[in-house]
Amino acid sequence: MSAVTDVESSGTAGHGGTSRGGTSEVAPGYRANRTLPLRVEALRQWRRRRTLVMGGILAALPFVLMIAFAVGGGPGSRDGGNGRITLIDTATASGANFAATCLFVSAGFLLVVPVALFCGDTVASEASWSSLRYLLASPVPRARLLWSKLVVALGFSLAAMVLLPVVALAAGTAAYGWGPLKLPAGGALAAGDTVGRLALAVAFIFVSQLVTAGLAFWLSTRTDAPLGAVGGAVGLTIVGNVLDAVTALGSWREFLPAHWQFAWADALQPQLEWGGMVKGAAVSVSYALVLFALAFRGFSRKDIVS
């Protein structure tokens, strides 16, 4: 461990720190903010097999649903005899309805997985490959390394959330036609307004998942097992959903990010409602900032031995 510490210490001195002799040693042309560029990290993550597999799963989901509707005869307007129509009952009304349905069936769990995967695997995988210490000895400052990996992980998470509705909208329009977004409660959104409303819904889903991203990223800096970080983030997210279902908690549930996970549906109302989305975003961002801060603080003091 002492050898690793000596390597990191010499690397830190190269960042512009003070050497043991008390003088500042900076290699000619060295710039800490130019180490591990975002494009390099993004390319490294793009080439990972798990990135391609996750993208394939999300792109395939709309077609799986289309096949299910074709085999089952379409959702129609079956309401189980209680007079209620859900978003799934209007799935085949238009391409916009199909895209909204894909978001509805995936927002609760499926879209949690890529966020936990990209943010939880990013640092822990380097540790499991024993390449983390070599990145720091390059030398890449610890804060710079975490910042690059976090930005790229969030970028891939956002891309995953955008991919699903884009594919669903294109496939749904080809299969069911382009038209207004039929609302379960009655009425419809004009076809020209649907893309903007769906984009707002995706933006809120991404913000609401920042707490999962923060949890996965923090766990990634605490363990050398990528599956532990990813599984821990997904597991705790499930625990949050379970707690939100406990009505005995009353108003305390409003402090759970899971309580607001479907507030994006307010963006698909005739009159846009901001209340739920603002509250949900505030809760998620607050948790995420704390978790990101813990990740940076803990990693800056951690002995890197792998």
Coordinates of C-alpha atoms in Angstrom, one line a residue:
M1 CA 0.0 0.0 0.0
S2 CA 2.9 2.3 0.7
A3 CA 4.1 1.9 -2.8
V4 CA 0.8 2.9 -4.2
T5 CA 0.7 5.9 -1.9
D6 CA 4.1 7.0 -3.1
V7 CA 3.0 6.7 -6.7
E8 CA 0.0 8.9 -6.0
S9 CA 2.0 11.3 -4.0
S10 CA 4.5 11.8 -6.9
G11 CA 1.5 12.1 -9.3
T12 CA 0.0 14.8 -7.1
A13 CA 3.2 16.7 -7.0
G14 CA 3.0 16.7 -10.7
H15 CA -0.4 18.4 -10.5
G16 CA 1.2 21.6 -9.3
G17 CA 1.5 20.5 -5.6
T18 CA 4.5 20.9 -3.4
S19 CA 7.2 18.2 -3.5
R20 CA 9.1 16.9 -0.5
G21 CA 11.8 19.5 -1.1
G22 CA 9.2 22.2 -0.7
T23 CA 9.3 23.4 -4.4
S24 CA 6.5 23.2 -6.9
E25 CA 7.1 20.6 -9.6
V26 CA 5.0 20.8 -12.7
A27 CA 5.9 18.9 -15.9
P28 CA 6.2 21.1 -19.0
G29 CA 2.9 21.3 -20.8
Y30 CA 0.9 19.6 -18.0
R31 CA -2.6 20.8 -17.4
A32 CA -4.7 19.0 -14.8
N33 CA -8.0 20.0 -16.5
R34 CA -6.9 18.4 -19.8
T35 CA -6.3 15.0 -18.3
L36 CA -8.9 12.2 -19.1
P37 CA -10.9 14.3 -21.7
L38 CA -14.6 13.7 -21.8
R39 CA -14.4 12.5 -25.4
V40 CA -11.8 9.8 -24.4
E41 CA -13.9 8.6 -21.4
A42 CA -17.1 8.6 -23.6
L43 CA -15.4 6.5 -26.3
R44 CA -14.1 4.1 -23.7
Q45 CA -17.6 3.7 -22.2
W46 CA -19.3 3.5 -25.6
R47 CA -17.1 0.5 -26.5
R48 CA -18.2 -1.4 -23.4
R49 CA -20.5 -4.4 -24.2
R50 CA -22.9 -3.5 -21.5
T51 CA -23.5 -0.1 -23.2
L52 CA -24.5 -1.8 -26.5
V53 CA -26.6 -4.4 -24.7
M54 CA -28.5 -1.8 -22.8
G55 CA -29.1 0.3 -25.9
G56 CA -30.4 -2.8 -27.7
I57 CA -32.8 -3.7 -24.9
L58 CA -34.3 -0.2 -24.8
A59 CA -34.6 0.0 -28.6
A60 CA -36.2 -3.4 -28.7
L61 CA -38.9 -2.7 -26.1
P62 CA -41.3 -0.7 -28.3
F63 CA -41.3 -3.5 -30.8
V64 CA -41.9 -6.1 -28.1
L65 CA -45.0 -4.1 -27.0
M66 CA -46.2 -3.7 -30.6
I67 CA -46.0 -7.5 -31.0
A68 CA -47.8 -8.0 -27.7
F69 CA -50.6 -5.6 -28.8
A70 CA -50.8 -7.4 -32.2
V71 CA -51.0 -10.8 -30.6
G72 CA -53.5 -9.7 -28.0
G73 CA -55.7 -7.8 -30.4
G74 CA -54.7 -4.4 -29.2
P75 CA -55.5 -2.7 -25.9
G76 CA -58.7 -1.2 -27.2
S77 CA -60.6 0.5 -24.4
R78 CA -61.0 -2.4 -22.0
D79 CA -61.5 -0.9 -18.5
G80 CA -62.3 -4.0 -16.5
G81 CA -65.9 -2.9 -16.0
N82 CA -65.0 0.0 -13.7
G83 CA -65.3 2.7 -16.3
R84 CA -61.7 3.8 -16.0
I85 CA -59.4 4.1 -19.0
T86 CA -55.7 4.1 -18.5
L87 CA -52.8 5.3 -20.7
I88 CA -52.2 1.7 -21.9
D89 CA -55.8 1.5 -23.2
T90 CA -55.0 4.4 -25.6
A91 CA -51.6 3.0 -26.7
T92 CA -52.6 2.3 -30.3
A93 CA -54.5 5.6 -30.8
S94 CA -51.4 7.3 -32.3
G95 CA -47.6 7.3 -32.3
A96 CA -47.6 9.8 -29.5
N97 CA -49.9 7.6 -27.4
F98 CA -47.6 4.6 -28.0
A99 CA -44.5 6.6 -27.0
A100 CA -46.3 7.8 -23.8
T101 CA -47.2 4.2 -23.0
C102 CA -43.7 3.0 -23.4
L103 CA -42.6 5.7 -20.9
F104 CA -45.3 4.6 -18.5
V105 CA -44.4 0.9 -18.5
S106 CA -40.6 1.6 -18.2
A107 CA -40.3 4.6 -16.0
G108 CA -40.9 2.7 -12.7
F109 CA -38.1 0.2 -13.1
L110 CA -36.6 -0.3 -16.5
L111 CA -35.2 3.2 -16.9
V112 CA -33.7 2.9 -13.4
V113 CA -31.4 0.1 -14.6
P114 CA -29.3 2.0 -17.2
V115 CA -28.8 4.9 -14.7
A116 CA -27.6 2.5 -12.0
L117 CA -25.5 0.6 -14.5
F118 CA -23.7 3.6 -16.1
C119 CA -23.2 5.4 -12.8
G120 CA -22.5 2.4 -10.6
D121 CA -20.1 0.6 -12.9
T122 CA -18.0 3.5 -14.0
V123 CA -15.4 3.7 -11.1
A124 CA -15.9 0.3 -9.5
S125 CA -15.1 -1.4 -12.9
E126 CA -11.7 0.4 -13.0
A127 CA -11.0 -0.8 -9.5
S128 CA -12.0 -4.4 -10.4
W129 CA -9.6 -4.3 -13.5
S130 CA -6.8 -2.9 -11.3
S131 CA -6.5 0.1 -13.6
L132 CA -7.7 2.8 -11.3
R133 CA -4.4 3.4 -9.6
Y134 CA -2.7 3.6 -13.0
L135 CA -5.1 6.3 -14.1
L136 CA -4.3 8.3 -11.0
A137 CA -0.6 7.8 -11.5
S138 CA -0.8 9.1 -15.1
P139 CA -1.3 11.6 -13.3
V140 CA -5.1 12.3 -13.4
P141 CA -6.3 14.3 -10.4
R142 CA -8.9 12.4 -8.4
A143 CA -11.5 15.1 -8.7
R144 CA -10.9 15.3 -12.5
L145 CA -11.3 11.6 -12.8
L146 CA -14.6 11.5 -10.9
W147 CA -15.9 14.6 -12.8
S148 CA -15.1 13.0 -16.2
K149 CA -16.7 9.7 -15.3
L150 CA -19.8 11.3 -13.7
V151 CA -20.5 13.6 -16.7
V152 CA -20.1 10.7 -19.1
A153 CA -22.2 8.4 -17.0
L154 CA -25.0 11.0 -16.8
G155 CA -24.7 11.6 -20.5
F156 CA -25.2 7.9 -21.3
S157 CA -28.1 7.7 -18.8
L158 CA -29.8 10.6 -20.6
A159 CA -29.2 9.1 -24.0
A160 CA -30.8 5.9 -22.8
M161 CA -33.9 7.7 -21.6
V162 CA -34.1 9.6 -24.9
L163 CA -33.6 6.5 -27.0
L164 CA -36.7 4.7 -25.8
P165 CA -39.3 7.4 -26.6
V166 CA -37.7 8.3 -29.9
V167 CA -37.8 4.8 -31.1
A168 CA -41.3 4.3 -29.7
L169 CA -42.5 7.5 -31.4
A170 CA -41.0 6.5 -34.8
A171 CA -42.2 2.9 -34.6
G172 CA -45.6 4.0 -33.2
T173 CA -46.1 6.6 -35.9
A174 CA -45.3 4.0 -38.6
A175 CA -47.7 1.5 -37.1
Y176 CA -50.5 3.6 -35.8
G177 CA -50.2 6.9 -37.6
W178 CA -49.4 10.5 -36.6
G179 CA -52.1 12.2 -34.6
P180 CA -53.1 14.0 -31.4
L181 CA -52.2 12.5 -28.0
K182 CA -55.5 11.0 -26.7
L183 CA -55.7 11.5 -22.9
P184 CA -57.2 8.8 -20.7
A185 CA -59.2 11.4 -18.7
G186 CA -60.7 12.8 -21.9
G187 CA -59.7 15.3 -24.5
A188 CA -56.5 15.3 -26.5
L189 CA -53.3 17.3 -27.1
A190 CA -52.7 18.6 -30.5
A191 CA -50.2 16.7 -32.6
G192 CA -48.0 19.7 -32.8
D193 CA -47.7 19.9 -29.0
T194 CA -47.0 16.3 -28.2
V195 CA -43.3 16.2 -29.0
G196 CA -42.6 19.1 -26.6
R197 CA -44.7 17.6 -23.9
L198 CA -43.0 14.2 -24.3
A199 CA -39.6 15.9 -24.2
L200 CA -40.7 17.6 -20.9
A201 CA -41.7 14.2 -19.5
V202 CA -38.4 12.7 -20.4
A203 CA -36.5 15.6 -18.9
F204 CA -38.4 15.1 -15.6
I205 CA -37.8 11.4 -15.6
F206 CA -34.1 12.1 -16.0
V207 CA -34.1 14.6 -13.1
S208 CA -36.1 12.2 -10.9
Q209 CA -33.5 9.5 -11.5
L210 CA -30.6 11.7 -10.4
V211 CA -31.0 10.3 -6.9
T212 CA -30.4 6.8 -8.3
A213 CA -27.4 8.1 -10.2
G214 CA -26.0 9.7 -7.0
L215 CA -26.5 6.6 -5.0
A216 CA -24.9 4.3 -7.7
F217 CA -22.0 6.7 -8.1
W218 CA -21.3 7.0 -4.4
L219 CA -21.4 3.2 -4.1
S220 CA -19.1 2.9 -7.1
T221 CA -16.4 4.9 -5.2
R222 CA -16.8 2.7 -2.1
T223 CA -16.5 -0.8 -3.6
D224 CA -14.4 -2.7 -6.1
A225 CA -17.4 -4.8 -7.2
P226 CA -19.4 -3.2 -10.0
L227 CA -22.3 -5.5 -9.5
G228 CA -22.4 -4.5 -5.8
A229 CA -22.7 -0.8 -6.7
V230 CA -25.3 -1.4 -9.5
G231 CA -27.3 -3.9 -7.5
G232 CA -27.2 -1.7 -4.3
A233 CA -28.6 1.3 -6.2
V234 CA -31.3 -0.7 -7.8
G235 CA -32.2 -2.5 -4.5
L236 CA -32.4 0.7 -2.5
T237 CA -34.6 2.2 -5.3
I238 CA -36.9 -0.7 -4.9
V239 CA -37.0 -0.2 -1.2
G240 CA -38.0 3.4 -1.8
N241 CA -40.9 2.2 -4.0
V242 CA -42.0 -0.2 -1.3
L243 CA -42.0 2.5 1.4
D244 CA -44.0 4.8 -0.8
A245 CA -46.7 2.1 -1.0
V246 CA -47.0 2.2 2.8
T247 CA -49.9 4.7 3.1
A248 CA -49.4 4.7 6.9
L249 CA -46.4 7.0 6.4
G250 CA -48.8 9.7 5.3
S251 CA -47.1 13.0 4.3
W252 CA -43.6 11.5 5.1
R253 CA -43.8 9.8 1.7
E254 CA -43.4 13.2 0.0
F255 CA -39.8 13.1 1.1
L256 CA -39.2 9.9 -0.9
P257 CA -38.1 10.3 -4.5
A258 CA -40.3 7.3 -5.5
H259 CA -43.4 9.3 -4.5
W260 CA -42.9 11.6 -7.4
Q261 CA -41.7 9.2 -10.1
F262 CA -44.9 9.4 -12.1
A263 CA -45.4 13.2 -11.8
W264 CA -44.2 13.4 -15.4
A265 CA -47.8 12.5 -16.3
D266 CA -48.8 16.0 -15.4
A267 CA -46.9 17.1 -18.6
L268 CA -49.5 15.2 -20.6
Q269 CA -52.5 17.0 -19.4
P270 CA -54.5 19.6 -21.4
Q271 CA -53.4 22.2 -18.9
L272 CA -49.8 21.8 -18.0
E273 CA -49.3 21.1 -14.2
W274 CA -46.0 22.0 -12.7
G275 CA -46.6 21.4 -9.0
G276 CA -45.7 17.7 -8.7
M277 CA -42.8 17.9 -11.1
V278 CA -41.2 20.8 -9.2
K279 CA -41.5 19.1 -5.9
G280 CA -40.2 15.8 -7.3
A281 CA -37.3 17.5 -9.0
A282 CA -36.4 19.4 -5.8
V283 CA -36.4 16.2 -3.7
S284 CA -34.3 14.2 -6.2
V285 CA -31.8 17.0 -6.8
S286 CA -31.4 17.5 -3.0
Y287 CA -30.6 13.8 -2.4
A288 CA -28.3 13.7 -5.5
L289 CA -26.2 16.6 -4.5
V290 CA -25.6 15.1 -1.1
L291 CA -24.6 11.7 -2.6
F292 CA -22.4 13.3 -5.2
A293 CA -20.6 15.3 -2.5
L294 CA -20.1 12.2 -0.4
A295 CA -18.6 10.4 -3.4
F296 CA -16.1 13.2 -4.1
R297 CA -15.2 13.6 -0.4
G298 CA -14.8 9.9 0.3
F299 CA -12.8 9.2 -2.9
S300 CA -10.4 12.1 -2.2
R301 CA -9.4 10.4 1.1
K302 CA -9.5 6.8 -0.1
D303 CA -6.4 4.6 -0.3
I304 CA -6.4 3.3 -3.9
V305 CA -4.9 -0.2 -3.9
S306 CA -6.5 -1.6 -7.1

